[in-house]
JSON list of C-alpha atoms in Angstrom, two decimals:
[
{"chain": "A", "resi": 1, "resn": "MET", "atom": "CA", "xyz": [-36.67, -255.04, -59.89]},
{"chain": "A", "resi": 2, "resn": "GLY", "atom": "CA", "xyz": [-34.57, -252.01, -58.83]},
{"chain": "A", "resi": 3, "resn": "SER", "atom": "CA", "xyz": [-36.84, -251.40, -55.84]},
{"chain": "A", "resi": 4, "resn": "ASN", "atom": "CA", "xyz": [-36.39, -254.99, -54.63]},
{"chain": "A", "resi": 5, "resn": "ASN", "atom": "CA", "xyz": [-32.60, -254.64, -54.83]},
{"chain": "A", "resi": 6, "resn": "GLN", "atom": "CA", "xyz": [-32.71, -251.41, -52.82]},
{"chain": "A", "resi": 7, "resn": "GLU", "atom": "CA", "xyz": [-34.86, -253.09, -50.17]},
{"chain": "A", "resi": 8, "resn": "LEU", "atom": "CA", "xyz": [-32.44, -256.02, -50.00]},
{"chain": "A", "resi": 9, "resn": "VAL", "atom": "CA", "xyz": [-29.46, -253.66, -49.60]},
{"chain": "A", "resi": 10, "resn": "LYS", "atom": "CA", "xyz": [-31.28, -251.73, -46.88]},
{"chain": "A", "resi": 11, "resn": "ALA", "atom": "CA", "xyz": [-32.24, -254.93, -45.04]},
{"chain": "A", "resi": 12, "resn": "THR", "atom": "CA", "xyz": [-28.66, -256.25, -45.29]},
{"chain": "A", "resi": 13, "resn": "LYS", "atom": "CA", "xyz": [-27.27, -252.97, -43.92]},
{"chain": "A", "resi": 14, "resn": "ASN", "atom": "CA", "xyz": [-29.69, -253.12, -40.99]},
{"chain": "A", "resi": 15, "resn": "VAL", "atom": "CA", "xyz": [-28.72, -256.71, -40.18]},
{"chain": "A", "resi": 16, "resn": "TYR", "atom": "CA", "xyz": [-25.04, -255.79, -40.37]},
{"chain": "A", "resi": 17, "resn": "LEU", "atom": "CA", "xyz": [-25.55, -252.77, -38.10]},
{"chain": "A", "resi": 18, "resn": "GLU", "atom": "CA", "xyz": [-27.30, -255.00, -35.59]},
{"chain": "A", "resi": 19, "resn": "LYS", "atom": "CA", "xyz": [-24.28, -257.34, -35.59]},
{"chain": "A", "resi": 20, "resn": "CYS", "atom": "CA", "xyz": [-21.84, -254.41, -35.23]},
{"chain": "A", "resi": 21, "resn": "ASN", "atom": "CA", "xyz": [-23.59, -252.46, -32.54]},
{"chain": "A", "resi": 22, "resn": "PRO", "atom": "CA", "xyz": [-21.57, -251.99, -29.33]},
{"chain": "A", "resi": 23, "resn": "THR", "atom": "CA", "xyz": [-23.81, -254.23, -27.21]},
{"chain": "A", "resi": 24, "resn": "ALA", "atom": "CA", "xyz": [-23.58, -257.15, -29.63]},
{"chain": "A", "resi": 25, "resn": "LEU", "atom": "CA", "xyz": [-19.81, -256.77, -29.99]},
{"chain": "A", "resi": 26, "resn": "ASN", "atom": "CA", "xyz": [-19.29, -256.55, -26.22]},
{"chain": "A", "resi": 27, "resn": "LYS", "atom": "CA", "xyz": [-20.01, -260.27, -26.04]},
{"chain": "A", "resi": 28, "resn": "SER", "atom": "CA", "xyz": [-17.67, -261.40, -28.79]},
{"chain": "A", "resi": 29, "resn": "LEU", "atom": "CA", "xyz": [-14.92, -258.93, -27.86]},
{"chain": "A", "resi": 30, "resn": "ALA", "atom": "CA", "xyz": [-15.22, -259.16, -24.09]},
{"chain": "A", "resi": 31, "resn": "THR", "atom": "CA", "xyz": [-11.61, -260.19, -23.59]},
{"chain": "A", "resi": 32, "resn": "VAL", "atom": "CA", "xyz": [-10.11, -257.92, -26.26]},
{"chain": "A", "resi": 33, "resn": "MET", "atom": "CA", "xyz": [-8.72, -254.87, -24.45]},
{"chain": "A", "resi": 34, "resn": "THR", "atom": "CA", "xyz": [-5.64, -253.82, -26.42]},
{"chain": "A", "resi": 35, "resn": "VAL", "atom": "CA", "xyz": [-4.55, -252.77, -29.87]},
{"chain": "A", "resi": 36, "resn": "ASP", "atom": "CA", "xyz": [-2.64, -256.07, -30.21]},
{"chain": "A", "resi": 37, "resn": "GLY", "atom": "CA", "xyz": [-5.74, -257.99, -29.20]},
{"chain": "A", "resi": 38, "resn": "ALA", "atom": "CA", "xyz": [-7.88, -256.17, -31.77]},
{"chain": "A", "resi": 39, "resn": "MET", "atom": "CA", "xyz": [-5.32, -256.81, -34.51]},
{"chain": "A", "resi": 40, "resn": "LYS", "atom": "CA", "xyz": [-5.07, -260.51, -33.66]},
{"chain": "A", "resi": 41, "resn": "ILE", "atom": "CA", "xyz": [-8.80, -261.16, -33.53]},
{"chain": "A", "resi": 42, "resn": "ALA", "atom": "CA", "xyz": [-9.37, -259.20, -36.77]},
{"chain": "A", "resi": 43, "resn": "GLU", "atom": "CA", "xyz": [-6.64, -261.25, -38.43]},
{"chain": "A", "resi": 44, "resn": "SER", "atom": "CA", "xyz": [-8.12, -264.51, -37.12]},
{"chain": "A", "resi": 45, "resn": "TYR", "atom": "CA", "xyz": [-11.73, -263.64, -38.06]},
{"chain": "A", "resi": 46, "resn": "PRO", "atom": "CA", "xyz": [-11.54, -261.20, -41.01]},
{"chain": "A", "resi": 47, "resn": "THR", "atom": "CA", "xyz": [-15.16, -261.68, -42.05]},
{"chain": "A", "resi": 48, "resn": "LYS", "atom": "CA", "xyz": [-16.48, -261.07, -38.54]},
{"chain": "A", "resi": 49, "resn": "PHE", "atom": "CA", "xyz": [-14.23, -258.05, -37.85]},
{"chain": "A", "resi": 50, "resn": "PRO", "atom": "CA", "xyz": [-13.46, -256.52, -41.27]},
{"chain": "A", "resi": 51, "resn": "SER", "atom": "CA", "xyz": [-11.73, -253.23, -41.98]},
{"chain": "A", "resi": 52, "resn": "LEU", "atom": "CA", "xyz": [-13.96, -250.18, -42.26]},
{"chain": "A", "resi": 53, "resn": "ALA", "atom": "CA", "xyz": [-12.97, -250.03, -45.95]},
{"chain": "A", "resi": 54, "resn": "LYS", "atom": "CA", "xyz": [-14.40, -253.52, -46.53]},
{"chain": "A", "resi": 55, "resn": "VAL", "atom": "CA", "xyz": [-17.61, -252.62, -44.72]},
{"chain": "A", "resi": 56, "resn": "LYS", "atom": "CA", "xyz": [-17.85, -249.52, -46.91]},
{"chain": "A", "resi": 57, "resn": "THR", "atom": "CA", "xyz": [-17.28, -251.57, -50.06]},
{"chain": "A", "resi": 58, "resn": "HIS", "atom": "CA", "xyz": [-19.97, -254.12, -49.19]},
{"chain": "A", "resi": 59, "resn": "TYR", "atom": "CA", "xyz": [-22.53, -251.96, -47.37]},
{"chain": "A", "resi": 60, "resn": "GLY", "atom": "CA", "xyz": [-21.72, -248.33, -48.24]},
{"chain": "A", "resi": 61, "resn": "SER", "atom": "CA", "xyz": [-20.28, -245.46, -46.25]},
{"chain": "A", "resi": 62, "resn": "GLN", "atom": "CA", "xyz": [-23.60, -244.95, -44.44]},
{"chain": "A", "resi": 63, "resn": "ALA", "atom": "CA", "xyz": [-23.19, -248.36, -42.81]},
{"chain": "A", "resi": 64, "resn": "VAL", "atom": "CA", "xyz": [-19.67, -247.52, -41.58]},
{"chain": "A", "resi": 65, "resn": "GLU", "atom": "CA", "xyz": [-20.85, -244.12, -40.36]},
{"chain": "A", "resi": 66, "resn": "GLY", "atom": "CA", "xyz": [-23.75, -245.89, -38.66]},
{"chain": "A", "resi": 67, "resn": "ILE", "atom": "CA", "xyz": [-21.35, -248.11, -36.70]},
{"chain": "A", "resi": 68, "resn": "ILE", "atom": "CA", "xyz": [-19.32, -245.11, -35.55]},
{"chain": "A", "resi": 69, "resn": "LYS", "atom": "CA", "xyz": [-22.49, -243.22, -34.64]},
{"chain": "A", "resi": 70, "resn": "LEU", "atom": "CA", "xyz": [-23.76, -246.15, -32.56]},
{"chain": "A", "resi": 71, "resn": "TYR", "atom": "CA", "xyz": [-20.51, -246.11, -30.58]},
{"chain": "A", "resi": 72, "resn": "LEU", "atom": "CA", "xyz": [-20.60, -242.32, -30.12]},
{"chain": "A", "resi": 73, "resn": "ILE", "atom": "CA", "xyz": [-24.20, -242.48, -28.90]},
{"chain": "A", "resi": 74, "resn": "GLU", "atom": "CA", "xyz": [-23.36, -245.28, -26.47]},
{"chain": "A", "resi": 75, "resn": "LEU", "atom": "CA", "xyz": [-20.33, -243.32, -25.23]},
{"chain": "A", "resi": 76, "resn": "THR", "atom": "CA", "xyz": [-22.42, -240.25, -24.48]},
{"chain": "A", "resi": 77, "resn": "GLU", "atom": "CA", "xyz": [-24.89, -242.44, -22.58]},
{"chain": "A", "resi": 78, "resn": "LEU", "atom": "CA", "xyz": [-22.16, -244.11, -20.49]},
{"chain": "A", "resi": 79, "resn": "VAL", "atom": "CA", "xyz": [-20.25, -241.05, -19.35]},
{"chain": "A", "resi": 80, "resn": "ASN", "atom": "CA", "xyz": [-21.59, -238.15, -17.35]},
{"chain": "A", "resi": 81, "resn": "LEU", "atom": "CA", "xyz": [-21.44, -235.11, -19.62]},
{"chain": "A", "resi": 82, "resn": "LYS", "atom": "CA", "xyz": [-22.92, -231.68, -19.20]},
{"chain": "A", "resi": 83, "resn": "ARG", "atom": "CA", "xyz": [-22.22, -230.93, -22.85]},
{"chain": "A", "resi": 84, "resn": "PRO", "atom": "CA", "xyz": [-22.55, -234.16, -24.92]},
{"chain": "A", "resi": 85, "resn": "LEU", "atom": "CA", "xyz": [-21.93, -234.37, -28.61]},
{"chain": "A", "resi": 86, "resn": "THR", "atom": "CA", "xyz": [-24.57, -232.83, -30.82]},
{"chain": "A", "resi": 87, "resn": "GLU", "atom": "CA", "xyz": [-26.08, -234.71, -33.74]},
{"chain": "A", "resi": 88, "resn": "LYS", "atom": "CA", "xyz": [-24.05, -232.55, -36.16]},
{"chain": "A", "resi": 89, "resn": "GLN", "atom": "CA", "xyz": [-20.80, -233.30, -34.27]},
{"chain": "A", "resi": 90, "resn": "ILE", "atom": "CA", "xyz": [-21.57, -237.04, -34.35]},
{"chain": "A", "resi": 91, "resn": "ASP", "atom": "CA", "xyz": [-22.15, -236.80, -38.13]},
{"chain": "A", "resi": 92, "resn": "VAL", "atom": "CA", "xyz": [-18.85, -234.96, -38.64]},
{"chain": "A", "resi": 93, "resn": "ILE", "atom": "CA", "xyz": [-16.86, -237.42, -36.52]},
{"chain": "A", "resi": 94, "resn": "ALA", "atom": "CA", "xyz": [-18.38, -240.43, -38.31]},
{"chain": "A", "resi": 95, "resn": "SER", "atom": "CA", "xyz": [-17.63, -238.90, -41.71]},
{"chain": "A", "resi": 96, "resn": "ASN", "atom": "CA", "xyz": [-14.03, -238.02, -40.69]},
{"chain": "A", "resi": 97, "resn": "VAL", "atom": "CA", "xyz": [-13.38, -241.52, -39.36]},
{"chain": "A", "resi": 98, "resn": "VAL", "atom": "CA", "xyz": [-14.65, -243.13, -42.58]},
{"chain": "A", "resi": 99, "resn": "SER", "atom": "CA", "xyz": [-12.39, -240.92, -44.70]},
{"chain": "A", "resi": 100, "resn": "GLN", "atom": "CA", "xyz": [-9.27, -240.96, -42.51]},
{"chain": "A", "resi": 101, "resn": "TYR", "atom": "CA", "xyz": [-9.20, -244.27, -40.63]},
{"chain": "A", "resi": 102, "resn": "TYR", "atom": "CA", "xyz": [-10.76, -246.67, -43.13]},
{"chain": "A", "resi": 103, "resn": "ASN", "atom": "CA", "xyz": [-8.08, -249.32, -42.57]},
{"chain": "A", "resi": 104, "resn": "MET", "atom": "CA", "xyz": [-9.03, -249.75, -38.93]},
{"chain": "A", "resi": 105, "resn": "THR", "atom": "CA", "xyz": [-11.20, -252.78, -38.22]},
{"chain": "A", "resi": 106, "resn": "VAL", "atom": "CA", "xyz": [-14.50, -253.10, -36.43]},
{"chain": "A", "resi": 107, "resn": "ALA", "atom": "CA", "xyz": [-12.51, -254.65, -33.55]},
{"chain": "A", "resi": 108, "resn": "ASP", "atom": "CA", "xyz": [-10.24, -251.59, -33.47]},
{"chain": "A", "resi": 109, "resn": "VAL", "atom": "CA", "xyz": [-13.23, -249.27, -33.22]},
{"chain": "A", "resi": 110, "resn": "HIS", "atom": "CA", "xyz": [-14.61, -251.35, -30.36]},
{"chain": "A", "resi": 111, "resn": "VAL", "atom": "CA", "xyz": [-11.34, -251.28, -28.42]},
{"chain": "A", "resi": 112, "resn": "LEU", "atom": "CA", "xyz": [-10.91, -247.55, -29.05]},
{"chain": "A", "resi": 113, "resn": "PHE", "atom": "CA", "xyz": [-14.31, -246.74, -27.59]},
{"chain": "A", "resi": 114, "resn": "ARG", "atom": "CA", "xyz": [-13.79, -249.16, -24.71]},
{"chain": "A", "resi": 115, "resn": "LYS", "atom": "CA", "xyz": [-10.55, -247.34, -23.89]},
{"chain": "A", "resi": 116, "resn": "ALA", "atom": "CA", "xyz": [-12.36, -243.97, -24.14]},
{"chain": "A", "resi": 117, "resn": "VAL", "atom": "CA", "xyz": [-15.09, -245.09, -21.75]},
{"chain": "A", "resi": 118, "resn": "ASN", "atom": "CA", "xyz": [-12.45, -246.35, -19.31]},
{"chain": "A", "resi": 119, "resn": "GLY", "atom": "CA", "xyz": [-10.70, -242.97, -19.37]},
{"chain": "A", "resi": 120, "resn": "ASP", "atom": "CA", "xyz": [-7.55, -244.13, -21.18]},
{"chain": "A", "resi": 121, "resn": "TYR", "atom": "CA", "xyz": [-7.58, -240.99, -23.35]},
{"chain": "A", "resi": 122, "resn": "GLY", "atom": "CA", "xyz": [-7.89, -238.60, -20.42]},
{"chain": "A", "resi": 123, "resn": "ASP", "atom": "CA", "xyz": [-10.70, -236.88, -18.64]},
{"chain": "A", "resi": 124, "resn": "PHE", "atom": "CA", "xyz": [-13.77, -235.67, -20.47]},
{"chain": "A", "resi": 125, "resn": "TYR", "atom": "CA", "xyz": [-14.15, -232.53, -18.29]},
{"chain": "A", "resi": 126, "resn": "GLU", "atom": "CA", "xyz": [-17.88, -232.91, -18.68]},
{"chain": "A", "resi": 127, "resn": "SER", "atom": "CA", "xyz": [-17.82, -232.37, -22.44]},
{"chain": "A", "resi": 128, "resn": "LEU", "atom": "CA", "xyz": [-16.95, -233.92, -25.77]},
{"chain": "A", "resi": 129, "resn": "ASP", "atom": "CA", "xyz": [-16.19, -232.28, -29.10]},
{"chain": "A", "resi": 130, "resn": "VAL", "atom": "CA", "xyz": [-14.90, -233.22, -32.54]},
{"chain": "A", "resi": 131, "resn": "PRO", "atom": "CA", "xyz": [-11.19, -232.47, -31.92]},
{"chain": "A", "resi": 132, "resn": "LYS", "atom": "CA", "xyz": [-11.15, -234.45, -28.69]},
{"chain": "A", "resi": 133, "resn": "VAL", "atom": "CA", "xyz": [-12.65, -237.57, -30.29]},
{"chain": "A", "resi": 134, "resn": "MET", "atom": "CA", "xyz": [-10.51, -237.28, -33.42]},
{"chain": "A", "resi": 135, "resn": "LYS", "atom": "CA", "xyz": [-7.39, -237.13, -31.19]},
{"chain": "A", "resi": 136, "resn": "TRP", "atom": "CA", "xyz": [-8.44, -240.50, -29.77]},
{"chain": "A", "resi": 137, "resn": "PHE", "atom": "CA", "xyz": [-8.52, -241.95, -33.26]},
{"chain": "A", "resi": 138, "resn": "ALA", "atom": "CA", "xyz": [-5.13, -240.43, -34.11]},
{"chain": "A", "resi": 139, "resn": "SER", "atom": "CA", "xyz": [-3.62, -241.79, -30.89]},
{"chain": "A", "resi": 140, "resn": "TYR", "atom": "CA", "xyz": [-5.14, -245.25, -31.38]},
{"chain": "A", "resi": 141, "resn": "PHE", "atom": "CA", "xyz": [-4.02, -245.33, -35.01]},
{"chain": "A", "resi": 142, "resn": "ASP", "atom": "CA", "xyz": [-0.43, -244.43, -33.97]},
{"chain": "A", "resi": 143, "resn": "ASP", "atom": "CA", "xyz": [-0.51, -247.23, -31.42]},
{"chain": "A", "resi": 144, "resn": "ARG", "atom": "CA", "xyz": [-1.86, -249.61, -34.06]},
{"chain": "A", "resi": 145, "resn": "CYS", "atom": "CA", "xyz": [0.90, -248.67, -36.53]},
{"chain": "A", "resi": 146, "resn": "ASN", "atom": "CA", "xyz": [3.56, -249.14, -33.84]},
{"chain": "A", "resi": 147, "resn": "ALA", "atom": "CA", "xyz": [2.11, -252.53, -32.89]},
{"chain": "A", "resi": 148, "resn": "ALA", "atom": "CA", "xyz": [2.04, -253.62, -36.53]},
{"chain": "A", "resi": 149, "resn": "GLN", "atom": "CA", "xyz": [5.65, -252.48, -37.00]},
{"chain": "A", "resi": 150, "resn": "GLU", "atom": "CA", "xyz": [6.73, -254.38, -33.89]},
{"chain": "A", "resi": 151, "resn": "ASP", "atom": "CA", "xyz": [4.88, -257.47, -35.10]},
{"chain": "A", "resi": 152, "resn": "SER", "atom": "CA", "xyz": [6.56, -257.20, -38.50]},
{"chain": "A", "resi": 153, "resn": "ILE", "atom": "CA", "xyz": [10.02, -256.93, -36.90]},
{"chain": "A", "resi": 154, "resn": "ASN", "atom": "CA", "xyz": [9.29, -259.92, -34.69]},
{"chain": "A", "resi": 155, "resn": "GLN", "atom": "CA", "xyz": [8.22, -261.95, -37.72]},
{"chain": "A", "resi": 156, "resn": "ALA", "atom": "CA", "xyz": [11.50, -261.07, -39.43]},
{"chain": "A", "resi": 157, "resn": "PHE", "atom": "CA", "xyz": [13.41, -262.75, -36.60]},
{"chain": "A", "resi": 158, "resn": "ASN", "atom": "CA", "xyz": [11.17, -265.75, -36.08]},
{"chain": "A", "resi": 159, "resn": "ASP", "atom": "CA", "xyz": [10.91, -268.93, -38.09]},
{"chain": "A", "resi": 160, "resn": "LYS", "atom": "CA", "xyz": [7.52, -270.55, -38.79]},
{"chain": "A", "resi": 161, "resn": "GLY", "atom": "CA", "xyz": [7.51, -272.09, -35.33]},
{"chain": "A", "resi": 162, "resn": "GLY", "atom": "CA", "xyz": [7.92, -268.72, -33.64]},
{"chain": "A", "resi": 163, "resn": "ASN", "atom": "CA", "xyz": [11.56, -269.33, -32.68]},
{"chain": "A", "resi": 164, "resn": "ILE", "atom": "CA", "xyz": [14.20, -266.64, -33.13]},
{"chain": "A", "resi": 165, "resn": "THR", "atom": "CA", "xyz": [16.96, -267.85, -35.43]},
{"chain": "A", "resi": 166, "resn": "SER", "atom": "CA", "xyz": [20.47, -266.46, -35.24]},
{"chain": "A", "resi": 167, "resn": "GLU", "atom": "CA", "xyz": [20.76, -266.43, -39.02]},
{"chain": "A", "resi": 168, "resn": "ARG", "atom": "CA", "xyz": [17.67, -264.25, -39.46]},
{"chain": "A", "resi": 169, "resn": "ALA", "atom": "CA", "xyz": [18.77, -261.91, -36.67]},
{"chain": "A", "resi": 170, "resn": "ARG", "atom": "CA", "xyz": [22.26, -261.58, -38.20]},
{"chain": "A", "resi": 171, "resn": "LYS", "atom": "CA", "xyz": [20.82, -260.78, -41.66]},
{"chain": "A", "resi": 172, "resn": "HIS", "atom": "CA", "xyz": [18.49, -258.20, -40.15]},
{"chain": "A", "resi": 173, "resn": "PHE", "atom": "CA", "xyz": [21.28, -256.47, -38.23]},
{"chain": "A", "resi": 174, "resn": "ASP", "atom": "CA", "xyz": [23.58, -256.53, -41.26]},
{"chain": "A", "resi": 175, "resn": "LYS", "atom": "CA", "xyz": [20.83, -254.84, -43.27]},
{"chain": "A", "resi": 176, "resn": "LEU", "atom": "CA", "xyz": [20.35, -252.21, -40.55]},
{"chain": "A", "resi": 177, "resn": "GLU", "atom": "CA", "xyz": [24.10, -251.60, -40.40]},
{"chain": "A", "resi": 178, "resn": "LYS", "atom": "CA", "xyz": [24.20, -250.98, -44.17]},
{"chain": "A", "resi": 179, "resn": "GLN", "atom": "CA", "xyz": [21.29, -248.56, -43.92]},
{"chain": "A", "resi": 180, "resn": "MET", "atom": "CA", "xyz": [22.97, -246.65, -41.10]},
{"chain": "A", "resi": 181, "resn": "SER", "atom": "CA", "xyz": [26.31, -246.44, -42.92]},
{"chain": "A", "resi": 182, "resn": "LYS", "atom": "CA", "xyz": [24.57, -244.86, -45.97]},
{"chain": "A", "resi": 183, "resn": "LYS", "atom": "CA", "xyz": [23.41, -241.95, -43.82]}
]
């Protein structure tokens, strides 16, 4: 019985990895190019683009690391590098991402690597290494936090129809004024 369960888990992980490989996601995320876009699509389709933490909970950390590894391998194939990532470096990056950026979604990972391939994080200078890739994640995560903060502030001003109400704006500014006067 235990062997059958292990085989089922392994088969499920493989199916999930097939769905989350970069080529498969290119089709469903073709128009998603920004942090905001990744956040919106993940919010609209949480089961299709879950957080890395949810993937880890359902499929294990190896599945999440597998997704990251697939993206790193595709990246090294798409850019012209004299010194690509080694297998050990890919393992370290995948492990670091799982432990540090677990609240990013599959859509976030896709957008991050799309931006990297497009050169949004700077030139590769014919090589990749662990610090360079981890800086991309830190930069993307900062952008994601800023976008979430901006979205939260916008929601504070807007009613359910998306309209800014003077009453909500006044309350918000009064609250900010009180906070500033305390300092």
